[in-house]
Amino acid sequence: MANPPVAVELLNEQFGPHPAHVPPGGWVGRAQPEKIIKTHCCFCGMQCGIQLKVSKNQVIGFEPWEEFPFNRGKLCPKGVKRYLQGGHPDRLLTPMKRVEGQGFVPISWEEAFETTVREIKRIQAQYGPDSFAMLSGVSLTNEKSYLIGKFARLALKTANLDYNGRLCMVSAGAGNKKAFGLDRASNSWDDIVHAEVILLAGTNVAECSPITTDYIWRARDRGAKLIVIDPRVTPIARTCDLHLPVKPGTDSALLLGILRVLIEEGFTNEAFIAEHTSGWEDTKAAALAMSLEEVSRISGVRVEDIQKAGRMWGEAKTSFLMHARGIEHSTKGVDNVVSCINLVLATGRIGKKGCGYGTITGQGNGQGGREHGHKCDQLPGNRDISNPDHRAYICSVWGCTDEELPGKGHTAPEIMEMIHAGEIKGLLSICFNPLVSLPDSNFTAEALGKLEHYTAIDFFLNETAYHADVVMAGSLHEEEEGTSTSAEGRVIKINKVVDPPGEARTDTSIILELAKRLGAGKFFDHFTDSESIFNELRVASKGGTADYFGITYQRIVDEMGVFWPCPEEGHPGTPRLWEDYKFKTNDGKAHFNAVTYRPPAEEVDDEYPIVLTTGRVVSHYLSGTQTRRIGGLVDLCPDPYVEIHPTLAEKYGIVNDQWMRVESRRGHVVLKAKVVSTIRPDTVFIPYHWPGKKAANNLTNRAYDPVSGIPEFKRACVRIAPASGPEQ
Ligand SMILES: Nc1nc2c(c(=O)[nH]1)N[C@H]1C(S)=C(S)[C@@H](COP(=O)(O)OP(=O)(O)OC[C@H]3O[C@@H](n4cnc5c(=O)[nH]c(N)nc54)[C@H](O)[C@@H]3O)O[C@H]1N2
Ligand SMILES: Nc1nc2c(c(=O)[nH]1)N[C@H]1C(S)=C(S)[C@@H](COP(=O)(O)OP(=O)(O)OC[C@H]3O[C@@H](n4cnc5c(=O)[nH]c(N)nc54)[C@H](O)[C@@H]3O)O[C@H]1N2
Ligand code: SF4
Ligand SMILES: [Mo]
């Protein structure tokens, strides 16, 4: 049998080979696959290696891929069940249109394309090119992200293209650019294992980046200390040395406090600061401007714990700091990110073995998808669409003039606000479910109702697509070849495993057909397959900070992934950044950024006295379109709930498993209480993977970070009350 698991080889090594080590029927279980293909999980930014088993153009199961170095065969519950999507009865097999009174009815591709293109032309002729917007997503490969960036600008001719990473990676991206001039985790995860202290800020790693837990445990086995900043005692926090139960939305104060301890107790690395950084004096002054008592009052963390954190971080020789959406989903998302980087730079622990820093990228291709130009202000290679030199280079690669290349457009939440205001009239979306994932769902629903035309491309009819006029049946992850870039910055190969079923088409062929019908064929006709798109992406990224030029499909396969930047084919790739301390900023130094504490957009008051924060559970993924269709995962967590501390529950007469109402200024939900002692008593938590009356985003606030534009998903103010039952 092809690809026997490595574990068997190890057994053989230990005990000698046995001819009957393959069980009857082989390793493949009951159904005999025709082939087993190595690829990667379609879900989170870990991008675990996996092998999919195929029979009769169906994915029928999986095997671990034990040689893939990142996860070495390990998978989380979502990875184990991912293969069940392809054969799901809800899978879209034809294009459809919405007919009043009948719902969605199947149509031909000709009608789907003809209607969409006619409406694009009509709306743009009437209201101007930017009145038709496009929204995209980073579950898509690098090739599709790149293609969509080019398509929106040169075929759709709109400035208004943005992506769902706006809800995810942009605070980290902006913070990384400010501090380092480049947006990627600074190290491969191997450096975690060698750190003496690990600080996790706002990340529930065991549920959301499960394989990262394995690296942390390996560090713990070597004696590493662990600090966790989270208003909840998450599964990883249950094992930590120091838990800092921060009040949602106040991390920048807490991080100032920790920096103050480093300064006052002599833990700063003055030689590194002098030689390799700029901006220290202002940053130091900002940290010393706030007393630890004040920090404690704002953040809800005890002074002695802030001191302990500073000492634990300060005393170590090696360290790794990681953060995720807990600190980034904030009106101070960028402030929080640079505050974390300030701790790393103050101690000079970067660019060396066991010394690292990184945001934990969320979506599958959340890293690559934020580099290749489907952000509203960006061109491939992480270039700036407003920079004349960057524009000139991309125009030369694309063969267009500067006049043909639109300028900076609006962010995804701004696009929704403009739809609501009647300024944007048409929408094309792919791989995005904003009705569930944007804050303030009632507002989003109102906006979608105002569109004159909406075409959605997806393989399931997600909740936003209910509002579409035309739905195009696109492709699943395993139905098209391409590349993706993991949280570590490792570019990996996604392999085609099966063809799209029925009349469904690959996403790429849909975009290319639209481009041709919009009269832009000359920019796209040379794309014959995914590899030809990747080869153009390599050239387009050349010389940018996210430089992929030296990466080829063959190298990715041979080397099991290549870390960017990789400027030449002979270049080995860059698992660890900054070993030479040459940063990509204007002065070549790493930048400190002084932060002054700002309060969150919403403060508690008598009317809305409780803080709400939102996030995830291990068994569901994002807006749930995919995982709410997989029985085994639904069983693990069938419905959302409200995590509430026993003290707060008692105050309101709420008991475990009882229905309760949670209401904000925007809307309400009625869900069951989950009374747990692992959350701050002034805070409640709701996972956000459900739509409609169960949606956490009925409650959240349309308040955004001024730099990154990310919504404040991690803090809203609510009131609560017991309820007699669910809402009908
Ligand atoms: N199972 C699962 N895994 C996923 C995903 C999924 O949907 N499901 N999605 C993927 C994606 S796209 C993303 S972005 C990542 C997200 O990964 P994470 O960021 O780890 O997940 P979240 O649950 O959004 O938030 C993390 C933690 O932030 C805490 N938190 C809330 N408010 C605050 C605050 O103000 N300060 C601090 N310090 N912490 C706070 C929450 O209690 C929570 O434990 O996960 C990826 N992996
Ligand atoms: N309250 C609250 N809201 C949040 C968050 C939170 O923590 N709290 N987290 C935010 C974050 S971090 C994120 S990343 C967003 C995510 O929000 P969304 O991006 O809206 O969520 P998804 O479920 O990924 O929706 C993507 C859609 O793309 C489809 N899709 C997936 N892969 C492909 C593909 O290859 N091709 C095509 N054509 N379609 C595909 C799926 O079927 C799904 O319908 O949610 C944000 N919203
Ligand atoms: S969801 Fe993430 S951690 Fe789980 S198997 Fe997939 S890539 Fe790996
Ligand atoms: Mo995300």
Short mmCIF file of C-alpha atoms and ligand atoms in Angstrom, two decimals, residues 164 167-169 325 329 362-363 616 622 688, ligand 4:
data_model
loop_
_atom_site.label_atom_id
_atom_site.label_comp_id
_atom_site.label_asym_id
_atom_site.label_seq_id
_atom_site.Cartn_x
_atom_site.Cartn_y
_atom_site.Cartn_z
CA ASN A 164 -12.57 38.98 4.91
CA LEU A 167 -12.08 41.13 10.05
CA CYS A 168 -9.03 39.10 10.96
CA MET A 169 -5.40 39.89 10.09
CA ARG A 325 -7.64 38.14 17.65
CA HIS A 329 -10.27 42.63 17.30
CA GLY A 362 -6.33 32.74 11.52
CA GLN A 363 -7.74 31.71 8.17
CA ARG A 616 -14.61 30.45 18.79
CA LEU A 622 -15.80 30.91 11.18
CA TYR A 688 -19.96 33.45 16.91
MO MO B 4 -9.95 35.18 11.32
#
